[in-house]
mmCIF file of C-alpha atoms in Angstrom:
data_model
loop_
_atom_site.group_PDB
_atom_site.id
_atom_site.type_symbol
_atom_site.label_atom_id
_atom_site.label_comp_id
_atom_site.label_asym_id
_atom_site.label_seq_id
_atom_site.Cartn_x
_atom_site.Cartn_y
_atom_site.Cartn_z
ATOM 1 C CA GLY A 1 -25.399 2.590 -29.316
ATOM 2 C CA ALA A 2 -27.678 -0.066 -30.715
ATOM 3 C CA VAL A 3 -31.255 1.064 -31.131
ATOM 4 C CA VAL A 4 -34.429 -0.934 -31.590
ATOM 5 C CA SER A 5 -37.428 0.906 -33.002
ATOM 6 C CA GLN A 6 -41.014 -0.246 -32.630
ATOM 7 C CA HIS A 7 -44.046 0.994 -34.546
ATOM 8 C CA PRO A 8 -46.730 1.958 -33.852
ATOM 9 C CA SER A 9 -46.306 3.076 -30.265
ATOM 10 C CA TRP A 10 -50.022 3.031 -29.607
ATOM 11 C CA VAL A 11 -53.016 1.542 -31.408
ATOM 12 C CA ILE A 12 -56.702 1.338 -30.622
ATOM 13 C CA CYS A 13 -58.961 -0.815 -32.755
ATOM 14 C CA LYS A 14 -62.217 -2.689 -32.789
ATOM 15 C CA SER A 15 -62.584 -6.292 -31.752
ATOM 16 C CA GLY A 16 -61.984 -8.666 -34.653
ATOM 17 C CA THR A 17 -59.387 -6.459 -36.321
ATOM 18 C CA SER A 18 -55.899 -7.721 -37.096
ATOM 19 C CA VAL A 19 -53.048 -5.486 -35.967
ATOM 20 C CA LYS A 20 -49.455 -5.507 -37.183
ATOM 21 C CA ILE A 21 -46.557 -4.296 -35.037
ATOM 22 C CA GLU A 22 -43.103 -3.684 -36.489
ATOM 23 C CA CYS A 23 -39.760 -4.067 -34.768
ATOM 24 C CA ARG A 24 -36.643 -2.733 -36.446
ATOM 25 C CA SER A 25 -32.987 -2.831 -35.504
ATOM 26 C CA LEU A 26 -31.738 0.554 -36.685
ATOM 27 C CA ASP A 27 -27.972 0.249 -36.722
ATOM 28 C CA PHE A 28 -27.268 -3.451 -36.508
ATOM 29 C CA GLN A 29 -28.431 -6.708 -37.969
ATOM 30 C CA ALA A 30 -30.377 -9.168 -35.882
ATOM 31 C CA THR A 31 -30.887 -12.754 -36.972
ATOM 32 C CA THR A 32 -33.036 -13.209 -33.914
ATOM 33 C CA MET A 33 -35.566 -10.912 -32.295
ATOM 34 C CA PHE A 34 -37.842 -11.521 -29.352
ATOM 35 C CA TRP A 35 -41.420 -10.560 -28.611
ATOM 36 C CA TYR A 36 -42.640 -9.974 -25.070
ATOM 37 C CA ARG A 37 -46.037 -9.105 -23.627
ATOM 38 C CA GLN A 38 -46.572 -7.105 -20.473
ATOM 39 C CA PHE A 39 -49.892 -6.688 -18.681
ATOM 40 C CA PRO A 40 -50.389 -3.725 -16.328
ATOM 41 C CA LYS A 41 -48.276 -3.890 -13.187
ATOM 42 C CA GLN A 42 -46.764 -7.185 -14.272
ATOM 43 C CA SER A 43 -43.425 -8.306 -15.591
ATOM 44 C CA LEU A 44 -42.427 -9.018 -19.170
ATOM 45 C CA MET A 45 -43.335 -12.459 -20.449
ATOM 46 C CA LEU A 46 -41.580 -13.897 -23.474
ATOM 47 C CA MET A 47 -44.030 -14.823 -26.210
ATOM 48 C CA ALA A 48 -41.846 -15.983 -29.061
ATOM 49 C CA THR A 49 -38.469 -15.924 -30.725
ATOM 50 C CA SER A 50 -38.417 -14.510 -34.229
ATOM 51 C CA ASN A 51 -35.849 -16.126 -36.519
ATOM 52 C CA GLU A 52 -34.769 -14.482 -39.756
ATOM 53 C CA GLY A 53 -35.638 -16.642 -42.718
ATOM 54 C CA SER A 54 -37.319 -19.372 -40.721
ATOM 55 C CA LYS A 55 -40.309 -20.046 -38.517
ATOM 56 C CA ALA A 56 -40.682 -18.394 -35.170
ATOM 57 C CA THR A 57 -40.563 -20.490 -32.027
ATOM 58 C CA TYR A 58 -43.331 -19.876 -29.533
ATOM 59 C CA GLU A 59 -43.356 -20.198 -25.785
ATOM 60 C CA GLN A 60 -45.724 -22.623 -24.146
ATOM 61 C CA GLY A 61 -49.267 -21.334 -24.057
ATOM 62 C CA VAL A 62 -48.824 -18.786 -26.852
ATOM 63 C CA GLU A 63 -51.048 -19.446 -29.870
ATOM 64 C CA LYS A 64 -48.979 -19.279 -33.042
ATOM 65 C CA ASP A 65 -52.055 -18.839 -35.226
ATOM 66 C CA LYS A 66 -53.115 -15.900 -33.089
ATOM 67 C CA PHE A 67 -49.767 -14.160 -33.008
ATOM 68 C CA LEU A 68 -48.202 -14.365 -36.458
ATOM 69 C CA ILE A 69 -44.511 -13.517 -36.636
ATOM 70 C CA ASN A 70 -42.569 -12.734 -39.774
ATOM 71 C CA HIS A 71 -38.834 -11.991 -39.839
ATOM 72 C CA ALA A 72 -38.191 -11.339 -43.512
ATOM 73 C CA SER A 73 -34.982 -9.357 -43.192
ATOM 74 C CA LEU A 74 -32.068 -8.956 -40.790
ATOM 75 C CA THR A 75 -33.477 -5.676 -39.487
ATOM 76 C CA LEU A 76 -37.233 -6.229 -39.362
ATOM 77 C CA SER A 77 -39.592 -8.519 -37.482
ATOM 78 C CA THR A 78 -43.364 -8.104 -37.437
ATOM 79 C CA LEU A 79 -45.952 -9.385 -35.000
ATOM 80 C CA THR A 80 -49.540 -9.586 -36.228
ATOM 81 C CA VAL A 81 -52.271 -10.060 -33.673
ATOM 82 C CA THR A 82 -55.018 -11.695 -35.688
ATOM 83 C CA SER A 83 -58.709 -11.187 -34.954
ATOM 84 C CA ALA A 84 -57.832 -9.265 -31.820
ATOM 85 C CA HIS A 85 -60.161 -9.328 -28.824
ATOM 86 C CA PRO A 86 -60.202 -7.217 -25.643
ATOM 87 C CA GLU A 87 -58.185 -9.837 -23.767
ATOM 88 C CA ASP A 88 -55.345 -9.252 -26.246
ATOM 89 C CA SER A 89 -55.028 -5.683 -25.006
ATOM 90 C CA SER A 90 -51.544 -5.366 -23.589
ATOM 91 C CA PHE A 91 -48.136 -3.743 -23.961
ATOM 92 C CA TYR A 92 -46.093 -5.590 -26.588
ATOM 93 C CA ILE A 93 -42.314 -5.137 -26.544
ATOM 94 C CA CYS A 94 -39.695 -6.456 -28.921
ATOM 95 C CA SER A 95 -35.985 -6.866 -28.384
ATOM 96 C CA ALA A 96 -32.917 -7.714 -30.421
ATOM 97 C CA ARG A 97 -29.286 -8.391 -29.759
ATOM 98 C CA ASP A 98 -26.402 -7.076 -31.784
ATOM 99 C CA LEU A 99 -24.299 -10.176 -32.345
ATOM 100 C CA GLY A 100 -21.432 -7.934 -33.387
ATOM 101 C CA SER A 101 -21.084 -6.669 -29.832
ATOM 102 C CA ASN A 102 -20.950 -8.274 -26.427
ATOM 103 C CA GLN A 103 -23.929 -6.300 -25.162
ATOM 104 C CA PRO A 104 -27.179 -7.856 -23.993
ATOM 105 C CA GLN A 105 -30.341 -7.374 -25.986
ATOM 106 C CA HIS A 106 -31.871 -3.964 -26.503
ATOM 107 C CA PHE A 107 -35.583 -3.317 -26.208
ATOM 108 C CA GLY A 108 -37.950 -1.266 -28.297
ATOM 109 C CA ASP A 109 -40.200 1.298 -26.677
ATOM 110 C CA GLY A 110 -43.210 -0.982 -26.839
ATOM 111 C CA THR A 111 -46.632 -0.854 -28.471
ATOM 112 C CA ARG A 112 -49.706 -0.205 -26.380
ATOM 113 C CA LEU A 113 -52.560 -2.233 -27.947
ATOM 114 C CA SER A 114 -56.114 -1.489 -26.867
ATOM 115 C CA ILE A 115 -58.950 -3.550 -28.313
ATOM 116 C CA LEU A 116 -62.432 -2.153 -27.870
ATOM 117 C CA GLY B 1 -38.247 -23.618 -14.967
ATOM 118 C CA GLN B 2 -35.895 -20.784 -14.272
ATOM 119 C CA GLN B 3 -37.707 -18.203 -12.186
ATOM 120 C CA LEU B 4 -36.452 -15.040 -10.598
ATOM 121 C CA ASN B 5 -37.866 -13.803 -7.315
ATOM 122 C CA GLN B 6 -37.431 -10.077 -6.933
ATOM 123 C CA SER B 7 -37.994 -8.047 -3.785
ATOM 124 C CA PRO B 8 -39.293 -5.770 -2.574
ATOM 125 C CA GLN B 9 -42.321 -5.376 -4.844
ATOM 126 C CA SER B 10 -42.448 -1.647 -4.204
ATOM 127 C CA MET B 11 -40.571 1.045 -2.333
ATOM 128 C CA PHE B 12 -41.546 4.558 -1.279
ATOM 129 C CA ILE B 13 -38.549 6.662 -0.301
ATOM 130 C CA GLN B 14 -37.489 10.255 0.198
ATOM 131 C CA GLU B 15 -35.173 11.963 -2.223
ATOM 132 C CA GLY B 16 -31.583 11.481 -1.130
ATOM 133 C CA GLU B 17 -32.110 8.073 0.450
ATOM 134 C CA ASP B 18 -30.302 4.950 -0.677
ATOM 135 C CA VAL B 19 -32.228 2.031 -2.170
ATOM 136 C CA SER B 20 -31.503 -1.682 -2.289
ATOM 137 C CA MET B 21 -33.362 -4.415 -4.140
ATOM 138 C CA ASN B 22 -32.471 -8.003 -4.830
ATOM 139 C CA CYS B 23 -33.203 -10.983 -6.972
ATOM 140 C CA THR B 24 -32.883 -14.677 -6.134
ATOM 141 C CA SER B 25 -33.322 -17.879 -8.039
ATOM 142 C CA SER B 26 -33.325 -21.593 -7.313
ATOM 143 C CA SER B 27 -31.322 -22.068 -10.506
ATOM 144 C CA ILE B 28 -27.825 -20.929 -11.371
ATOM 145 C CA PHE B 29 -27.519 -18.022 -13.794
ATOM 146 C CA ASN B 30 -24.371 -17.185 -15.741
ATOM 147 C CA THR B 31 -25.494 -13.636 -16.376
ATOM 148 C CA TRP B 32 -27.533 -11.169 -14.361
ATOM 149 C CA LEU B 33 -29.030 -8.085 -15.937
ATOM 150 C CA TRP B 34 -30.706 -5.111 -14.323
ATOM 151 C CA TYR B 35 -33.163 -3.009 -16.344
ATOM 152 C CA LYS B 36 -35.223 0.083 -15.618
ATOM 153 C CA GLN B 37 -38.592 0.688 -17.247
ATOM 154 C CA ASP B 38 -40.271 4.084 -17.336
ATOM 155 C CA PRO B 39 -44.061 4.243 -17.850
ATOM 156 C CA GLY B 40 -45.070 3.469 -21.420
ATOM 157 C CA GLU B 41 -41.545 2.624 -22.521
ATOM 158 C CA GLY B 42 -39.394 -0.428 -22.998
ATOM 159 C CA PRO B 43 -36.775 -1.550 -20.469
ATOM 160 C CA VAL B 44 -33.384 0.091 -20.575
ATOM 161 C CA LEU B 45 -30.275 -1.816 -19.519
ATOM 162 C CA LEU B 46 -28.620 -0.429 -16.392
ATOM 163 C CA ILE B 47 -25.965 -2.972 -15.493
ATOM 164 C CA ALA B 48 -24.877 -6.354 -16.829
ATOM 165 C CA LEU B 49 -23.019 -8.863 -14.642
ATOM 166 C CA TYR B 50 -21.139 -11.800 -16.119
ATOM 167 C CA LYS B 51 -18.998 -13.305 -13.351
ATOM 168 C CA ALA B 52 -19.819 -14.658 -9.921
ATOM 169 C CA GLY B 53 -18.758 -12.147 -7.289
ATOM 170 C CA GLU B 54 -18.587 -9.309 -9.800
ATOM 171 C CA LEU B 55 -19.393 -5.861 -8.438
ATOM 172 C CA THR B 56 -20.164 -3.229 -11.070
ATOM 173 C CA SER B 57 -21.111 0.426 -10.829
ATOM 174 C CA ASN B 58 -22.871 2.760 -13.228
ATOM 175 C CA GLY B 59 -22.977 6.231 -11.710
ATOM 176 C CA ARG B 60 -25.076 6.044 -8.554
ATOM 177 C CA LEU B 61 -26.027 2.443 -9.297
ATOM 178 C CA THR B 62 -24.108 -0.565 -8.039
ATOM 179 C CA ALA B 63 -24.950 -4.202 -8.682
ATOM 180 C CA GLN B 64 -23.350 -7.445 -7.581
ATOM 181 C CA PHE B 65 -23.455 -10.971 -8.962
ATOM 182 C CA GLY B 66 -23.750 -13.353 -6.005
ATOM 183 C CA ILE B 67 -21.014 -15.908 -5.468
ATOM 184 C CA THR B 68 -23.508 -18.777 -5.573
ATOM 185 C CA ARG B 69 -24.738 -17.422 -8.949
ATOM 186 C CA LYS B 70 -28.255 -17.633 -7.593
ATOM 187 C CA ASP B 71 -28.705 -14.041 -6.523
ATOM 188 C CA SER B 72 -27.940 -10.434 -7.330
ATOM 189 C CA PHE B 73 -28.627 -7.064 -5.781
ATOM 190 C CA LEU B 74 -28.945 -3.525 -7.102
ATOM 191 C CA ASN B 75 -28.228 -0.464 -4.982
ATOM 192 C CA ILE B 76 -29.096 3.118 -5.840
ATOM 193 C CA SER B 77 -27.390 5.784 -3.786
ATOM 194 C CA ALA B 78 -28.667 9.297 -3.106
ATOM 195 C CA SER B 79 -31.930 8.777 -4.984
ATOM 196 C CA ILE B 80 -33.405 11.568 -7.110
ATOM 197 C CA PRO B 81 -36.948 11.998 -8.505
ATOM 198 C CA SER B 82 -35.971 10.700 -11.953
ATOM 199 C CA ASP B 83 -35.079 7.340 -10.394
ATOM 200 C CA VAL B 84 -38.821 6.647 -10.290
ATOM 201 C CA GLY B 85 -39.783 3.633 -12.365
ATOM 202 C CA ILE B 86 -39.854 -0.138 -12.356
ATOM 203 C CA TYR B 87 -36.617 -2.021 -11.918
ATOM 204 C CA PHE B 88 -36.305 -5.562 -13.243
ATOM 205 C CA CYS B 89 -33.662 -8.187 -12.843
ATOM 206 C CA ALA B 90 -33.318 -10.615 -15.726
ATOM 207 C CA GLY B 91 -31.311 -13.627 -16.735
ATOM 208 C CA PRO B 92 -30.936 -15.800 -19.819
ATOM 209 C CA VAL B 93 -33.240 -18.782 -20.270
ATOM 210 C CA GLY B 94 -31.340 -22.045 -20.524
ATOM 211 C CA THR B 95 -28.347 -21.844 -22.797
ATOM 212 C CA SER B 96 -29.934 -19.281 -25.069
ATOM 213 C CA TYR B 97 -28.447 -15.903 -24.262
ATOM 214 C CA GLY B 98 -31.109 -14.083 -26.231
ATOM 215 C CA LYS B 99 -34.198 -15.295 -24.375
ATOM 216 C CA LEU B 100 -34.602 -13.627 -21.020
ATOM 217 C CA THR B 101 -36.673 -14.359 -17.949
ATOM 218 C CA PHE B 102 -37.582 -11.418 -15.773
ATOM 219 C CA GLY B 103 -38.173 -10.879 -12.088
ATOM 220 C CA GLN B 104 -41.507 -9.479 -10.963
ATOM 221 C CA GLY B 105 -40.104 -5.967 -10.778
ATOM 222 C CA THR B 106 -39.620 -3.391 -8.022
ATOM 223 C CA ILE B 107 -41.723 -0.231 -8.298
ATOM 224 C CA LEU B 108 -39.725 2.705 -6.959
ATOM 225 C CA THR B 109 -41.376 5.942 -5.897
ATOM 226 C CA VAL B 110 -39.197 8.860 -4.802
ATOM 227 C CA HIS B 111 -40.780 11.747 -2.918
ATOM 228 C CA PRO B 112 -39.061 15.123 -3.394
#
């Protein structure tokens, strides 16, 4: 079945560092990918929609200059958390949908980001 | 906006018991999805429902799409320890199938 891979799975870094997270669709092409954030014991909240070859669209309240999204190919989207601070610590999850099937979107295994 | 209200928030049950959780919304959804999330992992799709009144099973799991299109339930029969996790209902945002809104989740604990 369709698989979405996310890397890294876990990252710890100092405050002020920029961190890049990759999301790859392994066996299908995805013109659109989605980035979610999940705080402990809470639900997933959509941050932005990543569009291949064009600008991402951000949900209300999400700073586009803080969370840079690049979708340069049909199988890769990246999320860069710029100048990360402790409040950015969270579980970031991407998803993608195989338009060649009638299945709902598949999720990556998430990236645990801890900012010290 | 489209919000999903999921209940209960948590459940503590004995192995072998049946479980039921549900999701309601003030808005109509054309699709209902049920996901399970294990600790430190992304959600995994359990069941997808596409038609009002639809009843679908996946092993010990059964889910139904309410006739009003504003609710759905998920049942787990004869629970086992590996059923532990967080269960989420989800539905598409607006007309965009890709964007999903999630319920608050139901934390399931199964005691052996």
